[in-house]
CSV table of C-alpha atoms in Angstrom, one decimal:
chain,number,residue,atom,x,y,z
A,1,MET,CA,-53.7,-75.5,3.6
A,2,SER,CA,-54.0,-71.8,2.7
A,3,ARG,CA,-50.8,-69.8,2.1
A,4,PHE,CA,-51.4,-67.8,5.2
A,5,ALA,CA,-52.0,-70.9,7.3
A,6,ALA,CA,-48.7,-72.3,6.0
A,7,LEU,CA,-46.9,-69.3,7.5
A,8,LEU,CA,-47.9,-70.5,11.0
A,9,HIS,CA,-48.2,-74.2,10.5
A,10,VAL,CA,-47.7,-76.1,13.8
A,11,PRO,CA,-47.4,-79.9,14.0
A,12,GLU,CA,-49.9,-81.9,16.0
A,13,ARG,CA,-47.1,-82.9,18.4
A,14,VAL,CA,-43.9,-80.9,18.9
A,15,ASP,CA,-40.8,-82.6,20.1
A,16,PRO,CA,-39.6,-80.9,23.3
A,17,LEU,CA,-35.9,-81.1,22.6
A,18,ARG,CA,-36.4,-79.7,19.1
A,19,TRP,CA,-38.5,-76.9,20.5
A,20,TRP,CA,-35.8,-75.9,23.0
A,21,LEU,CA,-33.1,-76.0,20.3
A,22,ARG,CA,-35.3,-73.8,18.1
A,23,LEU,CA,-35.7,-71.3,21.0
A,24,ALA,CA,-31.9,-71.3,21.5
A,25,LEU,CA,-31.4,-70.7,17.8
A,26,TRP,CA,-33.9,-67.9,17.8
A,27,LEU,CA,-32.2,-66.2,20.8
A,28,GLY,CA,-28.9,-66.5,19.1
A,29,PHE,CA,-30.1,-64.9,15.9
A,30,ALA,CA,-31.9,-62.2,17.8
A,31,ALA,CA,-28.7,-61.3,19.7
A,32,TRP,CA,-26.7,-61.4,16.5
A,33,SER,CA,-29.1,-59.0,14.8
A,34,LEU,CA,-28.2,-56.0,16.9
A,35,PRO,CA,-24.5,-55.7,15.9
A,36,LEU,CA,-25.3,-56.4,12.3
A,37,VAL,CA,-27.9,-53.6,12.2
A,38,ARG,CA,-25.6,-51.2,14.1
A,39,ALA,CA,-22.7,-51.8,11.7
A,40,ASP,CA,-21.5,-48.5,10.1
A,41,ILE,CA,-22.9,-48.2,6.6
A,42,ARG,CA,-20.2,-45.7,5.6
A,43,SER,CA,-17.2,-47.9,6.4
A,44,GLY,CA,-18.7,-51.1,5.2
A,45,GLU,CA,-18.2,-52.6,8.6
A,46,ILE,CA,-20.6,-55.5,8.0
A,47,ALA,CA,-18.1,-56.9,5.5
A,48,SER,CA,-16.2,-58.3,8.5
A,49,SER,CA,-19.2,-60.4,9.5
A,50,PHE,CA,-19.0,-64.2,9.0
A,51,LEU,CA,-22.2,-64.0,6.8
A,52,HIS,CA,-20.6,-61.7,4.3
A,53,GLY,CA,-18.6,-64.6,2.8
A,54,PRO,CA,-21.5,-66.9,1.9
A,55,LEU,CA,-23.6,-64.0,0.7
A,56,LEU,CA,-20.7,-62.9,-1.6
A,57,LEU,CA,-20.8,-66.4,-3.2
A,58,PHE,CA,-24.5,-65.9,-4.0
A,59,HIS,CA,-23.6,-62.5,-5.3
A,60,GLU,CA,-21.0,-63.7,-7.7
A,61,ALA,CA,-23.1,-66.6,-8.8
A,62,GLY,CA,-25.9,-64.1,-9.7
A,63,HIS,CA,-23.5,-62.3,-12.0
A,64,VAL,CA,-22.7,-65.5,-13.8
A,65,LEU,CA,-26.3,-66.7,-14.1
A,66,MET,CA,-27.4,-63.4,-15.6
A,67,LEU,CA,-24.6,-63.3,-18.3
A,68,PRO,CA,-27.0,-64.3,-21.1
A,69,LEU,CA,-29.3,-61.4,-20.4
A,70,GLY,CA,-26.9,-58.6,-21.2
A,71,GLU,CA,-24.6,-56.2,-19.4
A,72,TRP,CA,-27.1,-54.4,-17.2
A,73,MET,CA,-28.8,-57.6,-15.9
A,74,THR,CA,-25.3,-59.2,-15.4
A,75,VAL,CA,-24.3,-56.4,-13.1
A,76,PHE,CA,-27.7,-56.3,-11.3
A,77,GLY,CA,-27.6,-60.1,-11.2
A,78,GLY,CA,-25.1,-60.0,-8.3
A,79,THR,CA,-27.6,-58.1,-6.0
A,80,LEU,CA,-30.4,-60.2,-7.4
A,81,GLY,CA,-28.6,-63.5,-6.6
A,82,GLN,CA,-27.7,-62.4,-3.2
A,83,LEU,CA,-31.3,-61.7,-2.4
A,84,ALA,CA,-32.9,-64.6,-4.3
A,85,MET,CA,-30.9,-67.4,-2.7
A,86,PRO,CA,-32.0,-66.9,0.9
A,87,LEU,CA,-35.6,-66.2,-0.3
A,88,ALA,CA,-35.5,-69.5,-2.2
A,89,MET,CA,-34.2,-71.3,0.9
A,90,ALA,CA,-37.1,-69.8,2.9
A,91,GLY,CA,-39.6,-70.8,0.2
A,92,VAL,CA,-38.4,-74.4,0.1
A,93,LEU,CA,-38.5,-74.8,3.8
A,94,LEU,CA,-42.0,-73.4,3.9
A,95,SER,CA,-43.5,-75.2,0.9
A,96,LYS,CA,-41.7,-78.5,0.9
A,97,ASN,CA,-40.7,-79.1,4.6
A,98,ARG,CA,-43.7,-77.2,6.1
A,99,ASP,CA,-41.2,-75.5,8.4
A,100,PRO,CA,-42.2,-71.9,9.0
A,101,PHE,CA,-39.6,-71.5,11.7
A,102,GLY,CA,-36.8,-72.5,9.3
A,103,ALA,CA,-38.4,-70.2,6.7
A,104,SER,CA,-38.3,-67.3,9.1
A,105,LEU,CA,-34.5,-67.8,9.4
A,106,GLY,CA,-34.3,-67.8,5.6
A,107,LEU,CA,-36.1,-64.4,5.6
A,108,TRP,CA,-33.7,-63.2,8.4
A,109,LEU,CA,-30.8,-64.0,6.1
A,110,THR,CA,-32.5,-62.0,3.3
A,111,GLY,CA,-32.5,-59.0,5.7
A,112,VAL,CA,-28.8,-59.5,6.4
A,113,SER,CA,-28.2,-59.6,2.7
A,114,LEU,CA,-29.9,-56.2,2.3
A,115,LEU,CA,-27.6,-54.9,5.1
A,116,THR,CA,-24.5,-56.1,3.2
A,117,ILE,CA,-25.8,-54.5,0.0
A,118,ALA,CA,-26.5,-51.1,1.6
A,119,PRO,CA,-22.8,-50.0,2.1
A,120,TYR,CA,-22.0,-50.6,-1.6
A,121,ALA,CA,-25.0,-48.5,-2.7
A,122,TYR,CA,-24.0,-45.8,-0.3
A,123,ASP,CA,-20.4,-45.9,-1.5
A,124,ALA,CA,-21.3,-45.3,-5.1
A,125,LEU,CA,-21.3,-41.5,-4.8
A,126,HIS,CA,-17.8,-41.2,-3.3
A,127,PRO,CA,-16.2,-44.7,-3.7
A,128,GLN,CA,-13.9,-45.7,-0.8
A,129,LEU,CA,-14.7,-49.3,-0.1
A,130,ILE,CA,-12.3,-51.9,-1.2
A,131,LEU,CA,-14.0,-54.3,-3.6
A,132,LEU,CA,-13.4,-57.9,-4.4
A,133,GLY,CA,-10.5,-57.1,-6.9
A,134,GLY,CA,-8.7,-55.1,-4.3
A,135,HIS,CA,-9.6,-51.7,-5.7
A,136,THR,CA,-12.1,-49.0,-5.1
A,137,GLY,CA,-14.9,-48.0,-7.4
A,138,ASP,CA,-12.7,-45.1,-8.7
A,139,ASP,CA,-10.2,-47.6,-10.0
A,140,GLY,CA,-12.4,-50.4,-11.4
A,141,PRO,CA,-15.9,-51.7,-11.8
A,142,HIS,CA,-18.4,-51.0,-9.0
A,143,ASP,CA,-21.9,-52.5,-9.5
A,144,TRP,CA,-23.7,-49.7,-7.8
A,145,ILE,CA,-21.9,-46.9,-9.7
A,146,TYR,CA,-22.9,-48.6,-12.9
A,147,LEU,CA,-26.5,-49.3,-11.9
A,148,LEU,CA,-27.3,-45.9,-10.3
A,149,SER,CA,-25.6,-44.0,-13.1
A,150,SER,CA,-27.5,-45.9,-15.7
A,151,LEU,CA,-30.8,-44.9,-14.0
A,152,GLY,CA,-29.7,-41.3,-13.3
A,153,LEU,CA,-29.8,-41.9,-9.6
A,154,LEU,CA,-26.1,-41.6,-8.7
A,155,PRO,CA,-26.5,-38.3,-6.8
A,156,ARG,CA,-29.0,-40.1,-4.5
A,157,ALA,CA,-26.7,-43.1,-3.8
A,158,GLN,CA,-26.3,-42.3,-0.1
A,159,GLY,CA,-30.0,-42.0,0.5
A,160,ILE,CA,-30.6,-45.2,-1.4
A,161,GLY,CA,-28.0,-47.0,0.7
A,162,ARG,CA,-29.6,-45.8,3.9
A,163,THR,CA,-33.0,-46.9,2.6
A,164,VAL,CA,-31.7,-50.4,1.8
A,165,HIS,CA,-30.1,-50.6,5.2
A,166,PHE,CA,-33.4,-49.7,6.9
A,167,ALA,CA,-35.2,-52.2,4.7
A,168,GLY,CA,-32.8,-54.9,5.8
A,169,ALA,CA,-33.3,-54.1,9.5
A,170,ALA,CA,-37.1,-54.1,9.0
A,171,VAL,CA,-37.0,-57.5,7.3
A,172,MET,CA,-34.8,-58.9,10.1
A,173,LEU,CA,-37.3,-57.6,12.7
A,174,LEU,CA,-40.2,-59.1,10.8
A,175,SER,CA,-38.5,-62.5,10.5
A,176,LEU,CA,-37.7,-62.6,14.2
A,177,ALA,CA,-41.4,-61.7,15.0
A,178,TRP,CA,-42.5,-64.5,12.7
A,179,GLY,CA,-40.1,-67.0,14.3
A,180,ALA,CA,-41.2,-66.0,17.8
A,181,GLY,CA,-44.9,-66.4,16.8
A,182,VAL,CA,-44.3,-69.9,15.4
A,183,LEU,CA,-42.4,-70.8,18.6
A,184,TRP,CA,-45.3,-69.5,20.7
A,185,LEU,CA,-47.8,-71.6,18.8
A,186,GLN,CA,-45.6,-74.7,19.0
A,187,ARG,CA,-45.2,-74.3,22.7
A,188,ALA,CA,-48.8,-75.3,23.3
A,189,ARG,CA,-48.3,-78.6,21.5
A,190,ILE,CA,-45.1,-79.8,23.1
A,191,SER,CA,-45.3,-83.5,23.7
A,192,ASP,CA,-44.6,-85.2,27.0
A,193,GLY,CA,-42.2,-87.6,25.2
A,194,GLU,CA,-39.9,-87.8,22.2
A,195,VAL,CA,-41.5,-87.2,18.8
A,196,LEU,CA,-39.6,-88.9,16.0
A,197,ARG,CA,-41.3,-86.9,13.2
A,198,GLU,CA,-43.2,-83.7,13.6
A,199,GLU,CA,-46.0,-83.4,11.1
């Protein structure tokens, strides 16, 4: 199977209950997308989302995993880990499980991850957000102040934050379109009875 074909793989027979559950899940994620995309980047409003907690764990794990690679990569590792984990999840679902619908949700989570990164990049120029240690970037370490300063990009922090936010919204929209396409293709192969294993 080619890589492109894997993105739209449809089993020979699709279980009707599973298809309806997938549709309900897709509708839920689509509805959830709007408030996440509309969250105020300046106030870091998205930090109150349920998804911020799990993504923060990936972020902190990224810092730890990159420790052997030096200071810059350790700091950048938080952002890298936060993006790599949902992408890895999507990759496993696609390559091992042959589940493009599940992979589309992994890509959606990657988009959300970008949305949660955006306020911190935006905040680097005039730090106001409360960070994990209970301080602002003025009072303690701030990943994005360090990263952007090291690259000479700190004056552009707010534009970079807005760009990251836009990219997150675009990735979420792309993932929803992908999931909808998979559901549309699966619809034509819904079985009349229960399918124990979709292949």
